[in-house]
Amino acid sequence: MARYHIETYGCTSNRGETQQIEQALREGGHHPADGPESADVAILNTCTVLEKTERNMLARAKELDAETPADLVVTGCMALAQGEQFRDADVDAEVLHWDDVPQHVLNGECPTVTPDTETVLNGVVGILPIARGCMSDCSYCITKQATGQIESPPVSENVEKARALVHAGAKEIRITGQDTGVYGWDRNQGTSLLPELLDRICTEIDGEFRVRVGMANPKGLHGVREELARVFAEHDELYNFIHAPVQSGSDDVLADMRRQHAVEEYLEVVEAFDDALEYWTLSTDFIVGFPTEDPEDHEQSMDLLRETRPEKINVTRFSKRPGTDAADMKGLGGQTKKDRSKAMTELKMEVTGGAYENMVGRESEVLLVEDGTDESLVGYDEAYRQVVIADAEERGLEIGDTVDVEITSHNTVYAFGVPVERRQLAD
């Protein structure tokens, strides 16, 4: 698993966010490094209370960028409010919301879930692990050694767990697993039961709630792509969002990664959702600097990013995991990985910034699920794109409210909106 180094600046609230990040990392099997120079990822949790503080944060980010051989993640208040300053200062870092940091640290590995796949209710967000294990055998991933093959509870059992979460107050259900796309392969002769599960959750459970589907590898999605896209189109409860990590735009590299899918299969998944949904979010991951990735392979990944233009993109530099086959491969130089990561991150920001720019002027229905900074609340629209309402508490809004919002501006990776009255349709 990953070795992490984390630094925290600012108030007690910021330190609380760090505790939650560390808890999630430790539960995922990751452990702290002795310092940034020996870490697979360095995390800087920032403060922005004073101008002097901002200068100090930028200086420390530059130092960490130089000190750590792998990834740098910048999170916290300055990252959320002024993330563009790190890019303007030429800091090669992923600028992320606190909640997105643990997923990024996975470095392309499957996420871990609780061993007994029990549900968790955190405020108005319910976590529903639908299975344990996966069907992949990625050459760089150590998680499979801990979780094994897929074990899927019956659809009816997961529906009842979802119902219990809604009855307990969940407004958003986050479906999780090492690979949600292969849910049911062990029960249904290698065909995913995910479409059936989502359809039944949406049709059999009373109440107002939304459902976000967690990471699903392209191989599992491919066989049910059209059926799954139809289910998304039929049910407003489902966020129009899929997270399908492609990892590379090169079939040669995908084969060395043992990813099981080809680039064309990934494209066919994207096409199916494009055909079924007018407004949706594609989230994907790329690993740059895999040991067998040559310059042409890297350019193929860049081309794939340009072609599909995902609205949410996670870019990580390859780092070796002990006990994996990829750890025995001759690696690329640290500077090569850093250069490729920087190039892809710059393209990522261009692509995601364009997606959020296109949202300005749009009216969306936003579910508020978490606190922001000061008087703000954070929510997600129909396509699971993050929207901040700056004066939400002053307006009397609360977590769990669903609000009609007009998007007024953006900060490259999230949008700002103001509540509006729902327009009545003419007779």
Short mmCIF file of C-alpha atoms in Angstrom, two decimals:
data_model
loop_
_atom_site.label_atom_id
_atom_site.label_comp_id
_atom_site.label_asym_id
_atom_site.label_seq_id
_atom_site.Cartn_x
_atom_site.Cartn_y
_atom_site.Cartn_z
CA MET A 1 0.00 0.00 0.00
CA ALA A 2 1.01 3.64 -0.25
CA ARG A 3 3.32 5.45 2.15
CA TYR A 4 1.98 8.94 2.81
CA HIS A 5 3.33 12.15 4.34
CA ILE A 6 0.77 14.71 5.49
CA GLU A 7 1.19 18.26 6.78
CA THR A 8 -1.60 20.39 8.22
CA TYR A 9 -1.81 24.14 8.71
CA GLY A 10 -4.51 26.33 10.17
CA CYS A 11 -7.45 25.88 12.47
CA THR A 12 -8.88 23.01 14.50
CA SER A 13 -11.38 22.29 11.71
CA ASN A 14 -8.55 21.73 9.26
CA ARG A 15 -6.88 19.35 11.69
CA GLY A 16 -10.14 17.47 11.99
CA GLU A 17 -10.21 17.04 8.20
CA THR A 18 -6.66 15.66 8.37
CA GLN A 19 -7.73 13.15 11.01
CA GLN A 20 -10.51 11.94 8.72
CA ILE A 21 -8.11 11.67 5.77
CA GLU A 22 -5.61 9.71 7.85
CA GLN A 23 -8.32 7.41 9.19
CA ALA A 24 -9.48 6.61 5.65
CA LEU A 25 -5.89 6.01 4.52
CA ARG A 26 -5.11 3.71 7.44
CA GLU A 27 -8.34 1.76 6.93
CA GLY A 28 -7.25 1.31 3.32
CA GLY A 29 -3.98 -0.26 4.45
CA HIS A 30 -1.78 2.78 3.81
CA HIS A 31 0.79 3.93 6.38
CA PRO A 32 2.78 7.08 7.18
CA ALA A 33 6.26 7.58 5.75
CA ASP A 34 9.24 8.90 7.68
CA GLY A 35 9.18 12.07 5.59
CA PRO A 36 8.26 13.46 2.17
CA GLU A 37 11.40 12.10 0.54
CA SER A 38 10.37 8.49 1.29
CA ALA A 39 6.65 8.92 0.61
CA ASP A 40 4.59 7.70 -2.34
CA VAL A 41 2.39 10.76 -1.86
CA ALA A 42 2.75 14.01 0.08
CA ILE A 43 -0.42 15.76 1.24
CA LEU A 44 -0.50 19.47 2.13
CA ASN A 45 -3.64 20.56 4.01
CA THR A 46 -3.62 24.34 3.59
CA CYS A 47 -4.87 27.46 5.35
CA THR A 48 -5.73 30.79 3.73
CA VAL A 49 -6.57 33.10 6.64
CA LEU A 50 -3.97 35.78 5.82
CA GLU A 51 -2.05 36.93 2.76
CA LYS A 52 1.19 35.98 4.53
CA THR A 53 -0.27 32.53 5.16
CA GLU A 54 -1.01 32.14 1.45
CA ARG A 55 2.59 32.98 0.57
CA ASN A 56 3.80 30.43 3.12
CA MET A 57 1.50 27.77 1.68
CA LEU A 58 2.78 28.37 -1.84
CA ALA A 59 6.38 28.24 -0.63
CA ARG A 60 5.81 25.00 1.27
CA ALA A 61 4.02 23.46 -1.72
CA LYS A 62 7.04 24.23 -3.91
CA GLU A 63 9.35 22.67 -1.32
CA LEU A 64 7.27 19.51 -1.09
CA ASP A 65 7.06 19.29 -4.87
CA ALA A 66 10.86 19.23 -4.92
CA GLU A 67 11.26 16.92 -1.92
CA THR A 68 8.87 14.10 -2.78
CA PRO A 69 9.65 11.79 -5.71
CA ALA A 70 6.01 10.87 -6.26
CA ASP A 71 2.67 12.68 -6.05
CA LEU A 72 1.85 15.93 -4.26
CA VAL A 73 -1.74 16.59 -3.21
CA VAL A 74 -2.84 20.04 -2.06
CA THR A 75 -6.11 20.25 -0.15
CA GLY A 76 -7.69 22.46 2.50
CA CYS A 77 -9.04 26.00 2.48
CA MET A 78 -6.52 27.63 0.14
CA ALA A 79 -6.79 24.74 -2.29
CA LEU A 80 -10.57 25.09 -2.40
CA ALA A 81 -10.72 28.88 -2.52
CA GLN A 82 -7.58 29.72 -4.53
CA GLY A 83 -6.43 26.50 -6.13
CA GLU A 84 -5.42 28.27 -9.30
CA GLN A 85 -2.57 29.99 -7.41
CA PHE A 86 -0.71 26.68 -7.11
CA ARG A 87 -0.97 26.14 -10.86
CA ASP A 88 0.07 29.72 -11.56
CA ALA A 89 3.12 29.14 -9.36
CA ASP A 90 4.03 26.08 -11.46
CA VAL A 91 3.52 23.65 -8.57
CA ASP A 92 2.97 20.13 -9.94
CA ALA A 93 0.17 19.05 -7.62
CA GLU A 94 -3.30 17.60 -7.59
CA VAL A 95 -5.63 20.20 -6.05
CA LEU A 96 -8.41 18.24 -4.36
CA HIS A 97 -11.29 18.54 -1.94
CA TRP A 98 -10.64 16.85 1.40
CA ASP A 99 -13.08 14.02 0.58
CA ASP A 100 -11.27 13.16 -2.68
CA VAL A 101 -7.80 12.69 -1.17
CA PRO A 102 -8.08 9.03 -0.04
CA GLN A 103 -9.34 7.92 -3.45
CA HIS A 104 -6.45 9.69 -5.17
CA VAL A 105 -3.90 7.99 -2.91
CA LEU A 106 -5.07 4.57 -4.13
CA ASN A 107 -2.93 5.16 -7.23
CA GLY A 108 -5.22 3.11 -9.46
CA GLU A 109 -5.77 0.30 -6.98
CA CYS A 110 -9.23 -0.90 -6.10
CA PRO A 111 -10.71 0.84 -3.06
CA THR A 112 -11.06 -1.22 0.10
CA VAL A 113 -14.37 -1.60 1.89
CA THR A 114 -15.28 -2.81 5.33
CA PRO A 115 -14.66 -6.56 5.62
CA ASP A 116 -18.28 -7.37 6.46
CA THR A 117 -19.64 -4.87 3.87
CA GLU A 118 -21.74 -3.12 6.50
CA THR A 119 -23.45 0.14 5.68
CA VAL A 120 -22.35 3.45 7.21
CA LEU A 121 -24.45 6.60 7.69
CA ASN A 122 -22.42 9.82 7.85
CA GLY A 123 -24.75 12.78 8.17
CA VAL A 124 -27.11 12.55 5.20
CA VAL A 125 -24.73 10.35 3.18
CA GLY A 126 -25.17 6.58 3.38
CA ILE A 127 -22.34 4.28 2.31
CA LEU A 128 -23.53 0.99 0.80
CA PRO A 129 -20.76 -1.53 0.00
CA ILE A 130 -22.49 -3.93 -2.40
CA ALA A 131 -19.80 -6.62 -2.60
CA ARG A 132 -16.31 -7.60 -1.50
CA GLY A 133 -13.41 -8.40 -3.83
CA CYS A 134 -13.00 -8.02 -7.58
CA MET A 135 -12.39 -10.03 -10.75
CA SER A 136 -9.28 -8.13 -11.87
CA ASP A 137 -5.63 -9.11 -11.57
CA CYS A 138 -3.85 -5.81 -12.20
CA SER A 139 -0.08 -6.15 -12.15
CA TYR A 140 0.40 -3.03 -9.99
CA CYS A 141 -2.39 -3.54 -7.42
CA ILE A 142 -1.85 -5.02 -3.98
CA THR A 143 -5.48 -4.69 -2.82
CA LYS A 144 -6.48 -7.93 -4.55
CA GLN A 145 -4.14 -9.83 -2.24
CA ALA A 146 -6.24 -8.64 0.70
CA THR A 147 -9.73 -8.88 -0.76
CA GLY A 148 -9.72 -11.88 -3.13
CA GLN A 149 -12.37 -12.74 -5.71
CA ILE A 150 -15.77 -11.07 -5.88
CA GLU A 151 -18.34 -12.11 -3.27
CA SER A 152 -21.76 -10.62 -4.03
CA PRO A 153 -24.72 -10.65 -1.65
CA PRO A 154 -28.12 -11.13 -3.32
CA VAL A 155 -29.70 -8.10 -4.97
CA SER A 156 -32.59 -8.21 -2.50
CA GLU A 157 -30.18 -7.99 0.44
CA ASN A 158 -28.53 -4.86 -0.93
CA VAL A 159 -31.92 -3.31 -1.68
CA GLU A 160 -32.93 -3.82 1.96
CA LYS A 161 -29.69 -2.23 3.15
CA ALA A 162 -30.36 0.77 0.91
CA ARG A 163 -33.92 1.00 2.26
CA ALA A 164 -32.61 0.99 5.83
CA LEU A 165 -30.21 3.83 5.02
CA VAL A 166 -33.02 5.95 3.54
CA HIS A 167 -35.27 5.25 6.53
CA ALA A 168 -32.37 6.28 8.81
CA GLY A 169 -32.15 9.66 7.08
CA ALA A 170 -29.83 9.19 4.11
CA LYS A 171 -30.45 11.63 1.28
CA GLU A 172 -27.57 10.31 -0.78
CA ILE A 173 -26.56 6.67 -1.12
CA ARG A 174 -23.01 6.04 -2.29
CA ILE A 175 -22.68 2.56 -3.73
CA THR A 176 -19.15 1.30 -3.21
CA GLY A 177 -17.00 -1.77 -3.78
CA GLN A 178 -13.63 -2.75 -5.15
CA ASP A 179 -15.34 -2.83 -8.56
CA THR A 180 -19.08 -2.17 -8.66
CA GLY A 181 -19.22 -3.10 -12.34
CA VAL A 182 -18.67 -6.80 -11.64
CA TYR A 183 -21.24 -6.99 -8.86
CA GLY A 184 -23.05 -10.29 -9.31
CA TRP A 185 -20.54 -11.94 -11.67
CA ASP A 186 -20.22 -14.79 -9.17
CA ARG A 187 -24.00 -15.22 -9.09
CA ASN A 188 -24.95 -14.52 -12.70
CA GLN A 189 -22.46 -16.42 -14.90
CA GLY A 190 -20.13 -13.50 -15.47
CA THR A 191 -22.77 -10.84 -16.15
CA SER A 192 -23.16 -7.84 -13.88
CA LEU A 193 -26.26 -7.47 -11.72
CA LEU A 194 -25.60 -3.76 -11.23
CA PRO A 195 -28.40 -2.61 -13.60
CA GLU A 196 -30.95 -4.75 -11.74
CA LEU A 197 -29.75 -3.52 -8.36
CA LEU A 198 -29.99 0.14 -9.33
CA ASP A 199 -33.39 -0.29 -10.94
CA ARG A 200 -34.80 -1.99 -7.85
CA ILE A 201 -33.35 0.58 -5.44
CA CYS A 202 -35.01 3.34 -7.46
CA THR A 203 -38.38 1.63 -7.92
CA GLU A 204 -38.84 -0.22 -4.62
CA ILE A 205 -37.72 2.36 -2.05
CA ASP A 206 -39.96 5.26 -1.07
CA GLY A 207 -38.52 8.64 -0.18
CA GLU A 208 -36.42 11.40 -1.72
CA PHE A 209 -32.81 10.38 -2.24
CA ARG A 210 -30.08 10.18 -4.81
CA VAL A 211 -27.69 7.37 -5.66
CA ARG A 212 -24.06 7.66 -6.73
CA VAL A 213 -22.39 4.59 -8.20
CA GLY A 214 -18.76 4.15 -7.20
CA MET A 215 -15.78 2.94 -9.21
CA ALA A 216 -16.53 0.39 -11.92
CA ASN A 217 -13.81 -0.91 -14.21
CA PRO A 218 -14.54 -0.65 -17.95
CA LYS A 219 -14.52 -4.44 -18.43
CA GLY A 220 -17.40 -4.98 -16.03
CA LEU A 221 -19.39 -2.08 -17.47
CA HIS A 222 -18.84 -3.06 -21.08
CA GLY A 223 -21.05 -6.14 -21.11
CA VAL A 224 -24.05 -4.26 -19.66
CA ARG A 225 -23.30 -0.77 -20.98
CA GLU A 226 -26.51 -0.23 -22.93
CA GLU A 227 -28.78 -1.75 -20.27
CA LEU A 228 -27.03 0.25 -17.55
CA ALA A 229 -27.24 3.51 -19.51
CA ARG A 230 -31.00 2.93 -19.98
CA VAL A 231 -31.43 2.47 -16.23
CA PHE A 232 -29.65 5.77 -15.62
CA ALA A 233 -31.88 7.50 -18.17
CA GLU A 234 -35.04 6.10 -16.58
CA HIS A 235 -34.40 7.10 -12.96
CA ASP A 236 -33.88 10.64 -11.70
CA GLU A 237 -32.67 9.21 -8.39
CA LEU A 238 -29.41 8.17 -10.05
CA TYR A 239 -26.70 10.76 -10.41
CA ASN A 240 -25.73 10.77 -14.09
CA PHE A 241 -22.17 9.84 -13.19
CA ILE A 242 -19.87 6.90 -13.78
CA HIS A 243 -16.30 6.41 -12.60
CA ALA A 244 -14.61 4.13 -15.12
CA PRO A 245 -10.81 4.21 -14.67
CA VAL A 246 -9.17 3.61 -18.05
CA GLN A 247 -5.60 4.09 -16.67
CA SER A 248 -3.94 4.35 -20.11
CA GLY A 249 -4.72 5.17 -23.71
CA SER A 250 -2.32 2.49 -24.94
CA ASP A 251 -3.50 -1.09 -25.40
CA ASP A 252 0.10 -2.25 -24.98
CA VAL A 253 0.37 -0.62 -21.56
CA LEU A 254 -3.09 -1.85 -20.57
CA ALA A 255 -1.94 -5.39 -21.40
CA ASP A 256 1.16 -4.95 -19.22
CA MET A 257 -1.06 -3.60 -16.46
CA ARG A 258 -3.35 -6.64 -16.96
CA ARG A 259 -6.33 -4.30 -16.99
CA GLN A 260 -8.58 -6.77 -18.93
CA HIS A 261 -10.15 -4.04 -21.11
CA ALA A 262 -9.00 -2.47 -24.35
CA VAL A 263 -9.26 1.22 -25.16
CA GLU A 264 -12.05 0.51 -27.66
CA GLU A 265 -14.17 -1.13 -24.94
CA TYR A 266 -13.79 1.96 -22.77
CA LEU A 267 -14.85 4.13 -25.70
CA GLU A 268 -17.91 1.97 -26.28
CA VAL A 269 -18.95 2.43 -22.64
CA VAL A 270 -18.62 6.20 -23.03
CA GLU A 271 -20.58 6.11 -26.29
CA ALA A 272 -23.45 4.20 -24.67
CA PHE A 273 -23.84 6.85 -21.97
CA ASP A 274 -23.45 9.66 -24.49
CA ASP A 275 -26.34 8.16 -26.46
CA ALA A 276 -28.58 7.73 -23.41
CA LEU A 277 -27.88 10.89 -21.38
CA GLU A 278 -27.80 14.52 -22.44
CA TYR A 279 -26.02 15.79 -19.31
CA TRP A 280 -23.71 13.45 -17.42
CA THR A 281 -20.26 13.18 -15.90
CA LEU A 282 -17.52 10.81 -16.94
CA SER A 283 -14.89 10.30 -14.26
CA THR A 284 -11.73 8.38 -15.08
CA ASP A 285 -8.19 7.73 -13.85
CA PHE A 286 -4.84 7.71 -15.62
CA ILE A 287 -1.59 6.26 -14.31
CA VAL A 288 1.38 8.04 -15.88
CA GLY A 289 4.89 6.63 -15.90
CA PHE A 290 4.07 2.91 -15.81
CA PRO A 291 7.39 1.04 -16.32
CA THR A 292 6.59 -0.01 -19.90
CA GLU A 293 5.04 3.32 -20.97
CA ASP A 294 7.09 4.89 -23.76
CA PRO A 295 6.58 8.41 -25.16
CA GLU A 296 4.13 7.17 -27.81
CA ASP A 297 2.06 5.36 -25.16
CA HIS A 298 1.93 8.54 -23.09
CA GLU A 299 0.79 10.55 -26.10
CA GLN A 300 -1.97 7.99 -26.73
CA SER A 301 -3.21 8.62 -23.18
CA MET A 302 -3.15 12.36 -23.81
CA ASP A 303 -5.08 11.84 -27.05
CA LEU A 304 -7.68 9.70 -25.28
CA LEU A 305 -8.17 12.37 -22.66
CA ARG A 306 -8.66 14.97 -25.40
CA GLU A 307 -11.09 12.72 -27.28
CA THR A 308 -13.35 11.73 -24.39
CA ARG A 309 -12.95 14.93 -22.30
CA PRO A 310 -13.96 13.49 -18.91
CA GLU A 311 -15.38 16.03 -16.50
CA LYS A 312 -13.50 14.48 -13.54
CA ILE A 313 -9.97 13.13 -13.99
CA ASN A 314 -7.57 11.60 -11.48
CA VAL A 315 -3.92 11.61 -12.59
CA THR A 316 -1.36 9.68 -10.54
CA ARG A 317 2.27 8.85 -11.10
CA PHE A 318 3.09 5.15 -11.00
CA SER A 319 4.68 4.00 -7.76
CA LYS A 320 5.73 0.45 -6.98
CA ARG A 321 3.74 -1.66 -4.52
CA PRO A 322 5.72 -4.40 -2.77
CA GLY A 323 4.73 -7.92 -3.76
CA THR A 324 3.19 -6.92 -7.09
CA ASP A 325 4.49 -8.00 -10.49
CA ALA A 326 4.90 -4.40 -11.60
CA ALA A 327 7.30 -3.80 -8.70
CA ASP A 328 9.80 -6.11 -10.41
CA MET A 329 9.71 -4.13 -13.66
CA LYS A 330 12.48 -1.66 -14.45
CA GLY A 331 10.96 1.70 -13.66
CA LEU A 332 11.12 5.01 -15.47
CA GLY A 333 13.10 7.89 -14.02
CA GLY A 334 11.46 10.15 -11.50
CA GLN A 335 11.84 13.21 -13.73
CA THR A 336 10.19 11.41 -16.65
CA LYS A 337 7.19 10.54 -14.50
CA LYS A 338 7.05 14.06 -13.12
CA ASP A 339 7.15 15.63 -16.59
CA ARG A 340 4.40 13.36 -17.91
CA SER A 341 2.28 13.96 -14.82
CA LYS A 342 2.65 17.72 -15.23
CA ALA A 343 1.71 17.59 -18.91
CA MET A 344 -1.39 15.49 -18.27
CA THR A 345 -2.41 17.54 -15.25
CA GLU A 346 -2.26 20.73 -17.32
CA LEU A 347 -4.46 19.10 -19.96
CA LYS A 348 -6.77 17.83 -17.24
CA MET A 349 -7.27 21.34 -15.87
CA GLU A 350 -8.01 22.63 -19.37
CA VAL A 351 -10.61 19.91 -19.94
CA THR A 352 -12.31 20.12 -16.54
CA GLY A 353 -12.23 23.91 -16.59
CA GLY A 354 -14.01 23.86 -19.93
CA ALA A 355 -16.69 21.54 -18.57
CA TYR A 356 -17.39 23.80 -15.61
CA GLU A 357 -17.30 26.92 -17.80
CA ASN A 358 -20.07 25.34 -19.89
CA MET A 359 -22.16 25.01 -16.72
CA VAL A 360 -22.32 28.78 -16.14
CA GLY A 361 -25.89 29.96 -16.68
CA ARG A 362 -27.31 26.45 -16.27
CA GLU A 363 -30.08 25.80 -13.72
CA SER A 364 -29.65 22.59 -11.79
CA GLU A 365 -31.17 20.78 -8.84
CA VAL A 366 -28.49 20.50 -6.16
CA LEU A 367 -28.54 18.22 -3.11
CA LEU A 368 -26.57 19.80 -0.24
CA VAL A 369 -24.54 17.15 1.58
CA GLU A 370 -21.65 18.79 3.48
CA ASP A 371 -20.32 21.93 5.10
CA GLY A 372 -18.06 24.25 3.17
CA THR A 373 -16.02 27.16 4.47
CA ASP A 374 -17.62 30.04 6.40
CA GLU A 375 -21.35 30.24 5.54
CA SER A 376 -21.15 27.95 2.51
CA LEU A 377 -22.61 24.52 1.89
CA VAL A 378 -21.48 22.02 -0.73
CA GLY A 379 -23.74 19.90 -2.87
CA TYR A 380 -23.95 17.99 -6.13
CA ASP A 381 -26.12 18.49 -9.17
CA GLU A 382 -27.82 15.84 -11.32
CA ALA A 383 -24.49 14.83 -12.87
CA TYR A 384 -22.64 14.76 -9.54
CA ARG A 385 -20.74 17.96 -10.27
CA GLN A 386 -19.79 19.83 -7.14
CA VAL A 387 -21.62 23.11 -6.52
CA VAL A 388 -20.91 25.57 -3.70
CA ILE A 389 -23.57 27.98 -2.38
CA ALA A 390 -21.47 30.64 -0.65
CA ASP A 391 -24.18 32.16 1.57
CA ALA A 392 -26.24 29.00 2.08
CA GLU A 393 -26.51 29.21 5.88
CA GLU A 394 -27.40 32.90 5.73
CA ARG A 395 -30.26 31.92 3.40
CA GLY A 396 -31.47 29.35 5.94
CA LEU A 397 -30.40 26.33 3.89
CA GLU A 398 -29.32 23.13 5.60
CA ILE A 399 -27.50 19.93 4.76
CA GLY A 400 -30.02 17.54 3.22
CA ASP A 401 -31.93 20.27 1.38
CA THR A 402 -32.47 20.04 -2.37
CA VAL A 403 -32.22 23.45 -4.02
CA ASP A 404 -32.79 24.83 -7.51
CA VAL A 405 -29.59 26.68 -8.34
CA GLU A 406 -28.29 28.82 -11.17
CA ILE A 407 -24.58 28.33 -11.82
CA THR A 408 -22.87 31.73 -11.76
CA SER A 409 -19.14 30.93 -11.90
CA HIS A 410 -16.59 28.21 -11.32
CA ASN A 411 -13.14 27.47 -9.93
CA THR A 412 -12.04 24.91 -12.56
CA VAL A 413 -12.98 21.83 -10.52
CA TYR A 414 -16.21 23.00 -8.85
CA ALA A 415 -18.97 25.50 -9.52
CA PHE A 416 -20.64 28.31 -7.59
CA GLY A 417 -24.37 28.80 -7.66
CA VAL A 418 -27.20 30.88 -6.23
CA PRO A 419 -30.67 29.56 -5.36
CA VAL A 420 -33.46 30.44 -7.77
CA GLU A 421 -37.20 29.93 -7.72
CA ARG A 422 -38.38 26.99 -9.76
CA ARG A 423 -39.91 28.23 -13.00
CA GLN A 424 -43.48 27.16 -13.62
CA LEU A 425 -44.26 25.58 -16.97
CA ALA A 426 -46.77 27.49 -19.07
CA ASP A 427 -50.23 25.93 -19.50
#
